[in-house]
Short mmCIF file of C-alpha atoms in Angstrom, two decimals:
data_model
loop_
_atom_site.label_atom_id
_atom_site.label_comp_id
_atom_site.label_asym_id
_atom_site.label_seq_id
_atom_site.Cartn_x
_atom_site.Cartn_y
_atom_site.Cartn_z
CA UNK A 1 -0.05 0.17 0.28
CA UNK A 2 1.27 3.44 -0.92
CA UNK A 3 2.62 5.42 2.01
CA UNK A 4 0.63 8.78 2.81
CA UNK A 5 1.97 12.31 2.48
CA UNK A 6 1.54 12.58 6.10
CA UNK A 7 3.65 9.71 6.82
CA UNK A 8 6.91 11.18 4.87
CA UNK A 9 8.92 12.99 7.58
CA UNK A 10 12.34 14.59 7.28
CA UNK A 11 14.01 12.00 9.20
CA UNK A 12 13.25 9.34 6.53
CA UNK A 13 15.67 11.10 4.39
CA UNK A 14 19.46 11.18 4.46
CA UNK A 15 21.58 14.02 2.84
CA UNK A 16 23.74 12.98 0.06
CA UNK A 17 27.62 13.60 1.08
CA UNK A 18 28.66 15.46 -2.14
CA UNK A 19 31.42 17.96 -2.50
CA UNK A 20 30.81 21.30 -4.55
CA UNK A 21 34.46 20.58 -5.56
CA UNK A 22 33.65 17.49 -7.09
CA UNK A 23 31.37 18.50 -9.92
CA UNK A 24 34.44 20.74 -11.32
CA UNK A 25 37.05 17.72 -10.67
CA UNK A 26 38.28 16.62 -14.30
CA UNK A 27 38.03 12.99 -15.17
CA UNK A 28 41.00 12.65 -17.19
CA UNK A 29 44.49 13.96 -17.86
CA UNK A 30 44.84 17.46 -18.95
CA UNK A 31 47.35 17.68 -21.83
CA UNK A 32 48.64 20.52 -24.13
CA UNK A 33 47.69 20.83 -27.60
CA UNK A 34 51.41 20.01 -28.42
CA UNK A 35 51.68 16.94 -26.19
CA UNK A 36 48.15 15.80 -27.74
CA UNK A 37 49.58 16.31 -31.45
CA UNK A 38 52.62 14.55 -30.61
CA UNK A 39 50.84 11.56 -28.91
CA UNK A 40 48.82 11.43 -31.92
CA UNK A 41 51.73 11.36 -33.98
CA UNK A 42 53.56 8.44 -32.15
CA UNK A 43 50.37 6.34 -32.55
CA UNK A 44 50.63 6.80 -36.36
CA UNK A 45 52.54 3.74 -37.28
CA UNK A 46 53.46 4.77 -40.83
CA UNK A 47 55.03 8.06 -39.55
CA UNK A 48 56.92 6.48 -37.07
CA UNK A 49 58.32 3.75 -39.48
CA UNK A 50 59.11 6.53 -42.07
CA UNK A 51 61.06 8.49 -39.26
CA UNK A 52 63.31 5.43 -38.15
CA UNK A 53 64.20 4.92 -42.11
CA UNK A 54 65.03 8.93 -42.17
CA UNK A 55 67.05 8.67 -39.29
CA UNK A 56 68.89 5.65 -40.39
CA UNK A 57 69.59 7.10 -43.83
CA UNK A 58 70.90 10.51 -42.33
CA UNK A 59 73.35 8.16 -40.03
CA UNK A 60 74.41 6.35 -43.08
CA UNK A 61 74.99 9.89 -44.77
CA UNK A 62 77.45 10.82 -42.04
CA UNK A 63 79.08 7.45 -41.22
CA UNK A 64 78.96 5.69 -44.53
CA UNK A 65 81.66 7.00 -46.44
CA UNK A 66 83.81 6.59 -43.08
CA UNK A 67 83.45 2.83 -43.40
CA UNK A 68 85.22 2.30 -46.87
CA UNK A 69 89.05 3.17 -47.36
CA UNK A 70 88.12 4.55 -50.77
CA UNK A 71 87.18 8.37 -50.90
CA UNK A 72 84.54 9.38 -53.25
CA UNK A 73 87.15 10.23 -55.90
CA UNK A 74 89.60 7.46 -55.88
CA UNK A 75 89.71 6.09 -59.37
CA UNK A 76 91.30 2.58 -60.78
CA UNK A 77 90.23 1.39 -64.32
CA UNK A 78 91.27 -2.26 -62.90
CA UNK A 79 88.14 -2.41 -60.82
CA UNK A 80 85.65 -0.45 -63.11
CA UNK A 81 82.19 -1.72 -63.23
CA UNK A 82 82.35 -4.17 -60.76
CA UNK A 83 79.05 -5.78 -59.38
CA UNK A 84 78.11 -5.54 -55.56
CA UNK A 85 79.98 -8.05 -53.44
CA UNK A 86 79.44 -9.03 -49.87
CA UNK A 87 81.39 -11.79 -48.84
CA UNK A 88 79.32 -13.06 -45.90
CA UNK A 89 76.27 -12.76 -47.98
CA UNK A 90 77.76 -14.28 -51.44
CA UNK A 91 75.09 -16.71 -51.25
CA UNK A 92 72.65 -14.08 -52.72
CA UNK A 93 72.88 -13.81 -56.26
CA UNK A 94 73.09 -10.07 -56.36
CA UNK A 95 75.64 -9.76 -53.66
CA UNK A 96 78.36 -12.27 -55.13
CA UNK A 97 80.31 -10.15 -57.53
CA UNK A 98 79.42 -12.42 -60.51
CA UNK A 99 78.18 -10.87 -63.72
CA UNK A 100 76.86 -13.41 -66.62
CA UNK A 101 78.14 -16.23 -64.27
CA UNK A 102 81.84 -14.96 -63.83
CA UNK A 103 83.19 -13.73 -60.78
CA UNK A 104 84.50 -10.42 -61.86
CA UNK A 105 86.60 -9.78 -58.67
CA UNK A 106 88.51 -13.07 -59.02
CA UNK A 107 89.12 -12.43 -62.79
CA UNK A 108 90.69 -9.00 -62.14
CA UNK A 109 92.40 -10.14 -58.98
CA UNK A 110 90.67 -7.64 -56.84
CA UNK A 111 90.30 -8.74 -53.04
CA UNK A 112 88.22 -5.57 -51.46
CA UNK A 113 84.59 -6.30 -51.24
CA UNK A 114 82.70 -3.02 -52.91
CA UNK A 115 79.14 -3.45 -51.22
CA UNK A 116 77.41 -1.28 -54.00
CA UNK A 117 79.85 -2.00 -56.55
CA UNK A 118 81.81 0.35 -58.58
CA UNK A 119 81.11 2.69 -61.34
CA UNK A 120 82.65 3.13 -64.82
CA UNK A 121 85.96 4.81 -63.43
CA UNK A 122 86.24 2.21 -60.73
CA UNK A 123 85.06 4.63 -57.78
CA UNK A 124 83.22 2.96 -54.73
CA UNK A 125 79.52 3.05 -55.28
CA UNK A 126 78.89 2.94 -51.49
CA UNK A 127 81.14 5.83 -50.59
CA UNK A 128 79.53 7.89 -53.49
CA UNK A 129 75.97 6.87 -52.62
CA UNK A 130 76.23 8.13 -49.23
CA UNK A 131 78.43 11.30 -50.10
CA UNK A 132 75.57 11.97 -52.86
CA UNK A 133 72.86 11.57 -50.03
CA UNK A 134 74.68 14.07 -47.95
CA UNK A 135 74.58 16.64 -50.41
CA UNK A 136 70.70 16.04 -51.20
CA UNK A 137 69.99 16.21 -47.34
CA UNK A 138 71.97 19.55 -47.53
CA UNK A 139 69.74 20.65 -50.08
CA UNK A 140 66.68 19.60 -48.26
CA UNK A 141 68.08 21.46 -45.38
CA UNK A 142 68.62 24.72 -47.19
CA UNK A 143 64.99 24.50 -48.44
CA UNK A 144 63.66 24.09 -44.67
CA UNK A 145 65.52 26.83 -43.48
CA UNK A 146 64.44 29.11 -46.31
CA UNK A 147 60.86 28.30 -45.55
CA UNK A 148 61.49 28.89 -41.92
CA UNK A 149 63.28 32.18 -41.94
CA UNK A 150 62.45 33.84 -45.03
CA UNK A 151 58.93 32.49 -45.89
CA UNK A 152 57.71 32.81 -42.54
CA UNK A 153 59.15 36.39 -41.83
CA UNK A 154 58.05 37.69 -45.30
CA UNK A 155 54.43 36.12 -45.03
CA UNK A 156 53.83 37.32 -41.39
CA UNK A 157 54.71 40.82 -42.14
CA UNK A 158 52.72 40.93 -45.25
CA UNK A 159 49.48 39.33 -43.51
CA UNK A 160 49.79 41.37 -40.23
CA UNK A 161 50.25 45.01 -41.69
CA UNK A 162 47.97 44.25 -44.56
CA UNK A 163 46.93 47.47 -46.64
CA UNK A 164 49.39 48.93 -49.17
CA UNK A 165 52.24 46.91 -47.58
CA UNK A 166 50.83 43.67 -48.10
CA UNK A 167 49.60 44.85 -51.73
CA UNK A 168 53.34 45.60 -52.68
CA UNK A 169 54.90 42.47 -50.74
CA UNK A 170 52.18 40.01 -52.86
CA UNK A 171 52.84 41.43 -56.01
CA UNK A 172 56.66 40.96 -55.61
CA UNK A 173 55.99 37.43 -54.59
CA UNK A 174 53.70 37.06 -57.78
CA UNK A 175 56.60 38.49 -59.97
CA UNK A 176 59.21 35.92 -58.50
CA UNK A 177 56.84 32.84 -58.65
CA UNK A 178 55.96 33.54 -62.13
CA UNK A 179 59.41 32.55 -63.23
CA UNK A 180 59.79 28.56 -63.04
CA UNK A 181 62.47 27.11 -61.33
CA UNK A 182 64.27 25.79 -64.36
CA UNK A 183 64.55 29.30 -65.80
CA UNK A 184 65.98 30.83 -62.38
CA UNK A 185 68.71 27.89 -62.66
CA UNK A 186 69.47 28.41 -66.26
CA UNK A 187 69.93 32.17 -65.59
CA UNK A 188 72.04 31.72 -62.63
CA UNK A 189 74.20 29.19 -65.02
CA UNK A 190 74.91 31.97 -67.08
CA UNK A 191 76.60 33.79 -64.25
CA UNK A 192 77.70 30.99 -62.47
CA UNK A 193 78.95 27.46 -62.83
CA UNK A 194 76.28 24.55 -62.25
CA UNK A 195 76.84 23.16 -58.87
CA UNK A 196 75.53 23.35 -55.16
CA UNK A 197 75.89 27.14 -55.27
CA UNK A 198 73.77 27.62 -58.22
CA UNK A 199 70.94 25.08 -56.83
CA UNK A 200 71.19 27.03 -53.56
CA UNK A 201 70.81 30.54 -54.84
CA UNK A 202 67.71 29.16 -57.02
CA UNK A 203 66.12 27.49 -53.97
CA UNK A 204 66.69 30.68 -51.71
CA UNK A 205 65.23 32.97 -54.45
CA UNK A 206 61.92 30.84 -55.11
CA UNK A 207 61.48 28.06 -52.61
CA UNK A 208 59.91 30.17 -49.59
CA UNK A 209 56.96 31.47 -51.95
CA UNK A 210 54.32 28.64 -51.00
CA UNK A 211 55.36 29.18 -47.05
CA UNK A 212 55.06 33.02 -47.01
CA UNK A 213 51.49 32.69 -48.67
CA UNK A 214 50.41 29.91 -46.17
CA UNK A 215 51.78 32.20 -43.24
CA UNK A 216 49.94 35.18 -44.57
CA UNK A 217 46.77 33.49 -44.58
CA UNK A 218 47.18 32.35 -40.85
CA UNK A 219 48.11 35.94 -39.91
CA UNK A 220 44.94 37.26 -41.72
CA UNK A 221 43.14 34.60 -39.64
CA UNK A 222 44.38 35.26 -36.42
CA UNK A 223 45.41 39.38 -36.05
CA UNK A 224 41.96 40.32 -35.51
CA UNK A 225 41.13 37.94 -32.47
CA UNK A 226 41.01 38.77 -28.93
CA UNK A 227 44.39 37.59 -27.66
CA UNK A 228 45.92 39.91 -30.36
CA UNK A 229 43.74 42.62 -29.19
CA UNK A 230 44.58 42.19 -25.59
CA UNK A 231 48.27 42.13 -26.43
CA UNK A 232 47.98 45.27 -28.15
CA UNK A 233 46.16 46.53 -25.44
CA UNK A 234 48.76 45.92 -22.81
CA UNK A 235 51.32 47.53 -25.07
CA UNK A 236 52.96 44.95 -26.99
CA UNK A 237 54.62 46.27 -30.19
CA UNK A 238 53.87 44.59 -33.55
CA UNK A 239 57.32 42.58 -33.75
CA UNK A 240 56.27 41.02 -30.50
CA UNK A 241 52.77 40.28 -31.65
CA UNK A 242 53.85 38.97 -34.77
CA UNK A 243 56.82 36.69 -33.39
CA UNK A 244 55.32 35.96 -29.83
CA UNK A 245 51.90 35.17 -30.61
CA UNK A 246 50.84 34.91 -34.23
CA UNK A 247 53.56 32.91 -35.65
CA UNK A 248 53.63 30.44 -32.40
CA UNK A 249 49.98 29.86 -33.22
CA UNK A 250 50.64 29.08 -36.51
CA UNK A 251 53.67 26.75 -35.86
CA UNK A 252 51.75 23.37 -36.45
CA UNK A 253 50.77 24.39 -40.22
CA UNK A 254 54.56 25.63 -40.48
CA UNK A 255 56.06 22.33 -39.70
CA UNK A 256 53.84 20.46 -41.82
CA UNK A 257 54.49 22.70 -44.93
CA UNK A 258 58.08 22.78 -44.20
CA UNK A 259 58.11 18.89 -44.00
CA UNK A 260 56.36 18.78 -47.49
CA UNK A 261 58.96 21.05 -48.91
CA UNK A 262 61.83 19.07 -48.07
CA UNK A 263 60.84 16.31 -50.60
CA UNK A 264 60.18 18.81 -53.28
CA UNK A 265 63.64 20.16 -52.57
CA UNK A 266 65.42 16.74 -52.88
CA UNK A 267 63.48 16.15 -56.33
CA UNK A 268 64.25 19.25 -57.76
CA UNK A 269 68.18 18.81 -57.17
CA UNK A 270 67.84 15.25 -58.51
CA UNK A 271 66.14 16.33 -61.64
CA UNK A 272 68.59 19.34 -62.16
CA UNK A 273 71.48 16.93 -61.53
CA UNK A 274 69.93 14.40 -64.17
CA UNK A 275 69.98 16.58 -67.07
CA UNK A 276 73.19 18.23 -66.05
CA UNK A 277 72.25 21.32 -64.48
CA UNK A 278 72.97 20.68 -61.02
CA UNK A 279 75.98 18.85 -59.36
CA UNK A 280 78.61 17.42 -61.63
CA UNK A 281 81.44 15.29 -61.41
CA UNK A 282 83.88 14.84 -59.14
CA UNK A 283 81.22 16.01 -56.86
CA UNK A 284 78.27 13.30 -56.17
CA UNK A 285 74.82 13.90 -55.55
CA UNK A 286 71.86 11.34 -55.76
CA UNK A 287 70.64 12.86 -59.24
CA UNK A 288 74.05 13.05 -60.69
CA UNK A 289 74.89 9.26 -59.74
CA UNK A 290 71.63 8.37 -61.44
CA UNK A 291 72.54 10.48 -64.61
CA UNK A 292 75.85 8.63 -64.87
CA UNK A 293 74.55 5.36 -64.14
CA UNK A 294 71.63 5.74 -66.89
CA UNK A 295 74.22 5.72 -69.89
CA UNK A 296 75.03 2.19 -68.60
CA UNK A 297 71.78 1.17 -67.41
CA UNK A 298 71.21 -1.93 -69.74
CA UNK A 299 74.75 -3.36 -68.86
CA UNK A 300 75.59 -2.44 -65.27
CA UNK A 301 71.68 -1.98 -63.80
CA UNK A 302 72.90 -2.40 -60.15
CA UNK A 303 74.65 1.24 -60.66
CA UNK A 304 70.95 2.71 -60.66
CA UNK A 305 69.56 0.29 -58.16
CA UNK A 306 71.29 1.96 -54.78
CA UNK A 307 71.11 5.61 -55.40
CA UNK A 308 67.32 5.13 -56.91
CA UNK A 309 66.35 3.20 -53.86
CA UNK A 310 67.67 6.02 -51.49
CA UNK A 311 66.13 8.84 -53.12
CA UNK A 312 62.69 6.82 -53.30
CA UNK A 313 62.85 6.17 -49.84
CA UNK A 314 63.82 9.70 -48.94
CA UNK A 315 60.86 10.96 -50.98
CA UNK A 316 58.11 8.33 -49.63
CA UNK A 317 59.36 8.56 -46.17
CA UNK A 318 59.12 12.39 -45.88
CA UNK A 319 55.85 12.69 -47.54
CA UNK A 320 54.38 9.79 -45.12
CA UNK A 321 55.98 11.67 -42.00
CA UNK A 322 54.13 15.13 -43.34
CA UNK A 323 50.94 13.28 -43.70
CA UNK A 324 51.41 12.11 -39.81
CA UNK A 325 52.37 15.64 -38.62
CA UNK A 326 49.29 17.19 -40.70
CA UNK A 327 47.13 14.41 -39.13
CA UNK A 328 48.60 15.26 -35.51
CA UNK A 329 48.48 19.11 -35.62
CA UNK A 330 45.17 19.56 -37.36
CA UNK A 331 42.12 19.07 -35.26
CA UNK A 332 39.73 18.88 -38.08
CA UNK A 333 41.75 15.41 -38.85
CA UNK A 334 41.50 13.90 -35.33
CA UNK A 335 40.27 10.17 -35.73
#
């Protein structure tokens, strides 16, 4: 039988022991945006595998040439066009030093193993491949620095000040970007010799354009928000607002686009060297090694194998790592 209203008394109820602070207690760990981004990056298996491969390649470009007693310029026609040989792995058909069933090392009396073989002039392809990788990575570093300094500063100033300053700076960008890379290089070759300096100047002249436009867009998006108004009200100057507030808030986008510009610079250098407008002998780069090996491709295909494999790994791994960084830093792409 239901209890009547008269029987409901205060003594029948017990107050709940609830703290007012408990309602405001956070149920999970508080992490910053950067920590959350890196945590999602570390969960990306493809990006992590690519990062490990890149670290290995960078390490080999530093220590690889030191492991051979031959420098990149040591020549000897006695050991010209030797196939790869690793005595400990001679059971593998492509590392036994044989060509058309003939042991080329035994026939020429060469006792030293050449892990990547030799080229037409008898130079050690192991040393030249890692030397060439070092040059290609140097080009990539120059491109990244051009993006980080020239592109970020130029785009930040243009987007923040706007008006006539932005208009003039963007017209300059349009003029520079209207001239293709290849034309820049050809014009520089008329003044300078083909080589690392020519490619460096071409990259410094044009490679930062895309980054400057991205940073300019970020400045236009952020410069009218409340935190900028608060900084200006507290007396912060334009330089402090740009470099201490606006650019740090755009850093995720800057890192991602810098990572994507690196493989473009590596491919650009390889293409120029392949067509004879970049690095030339006796200097080695991945592009120049492929160019030299292309002339004997049908007779000695192994000479294109290792430089081609290294440059392919660099391009693929940088792009996969760039995708991982984009997924990690862009909140819209969170899974």
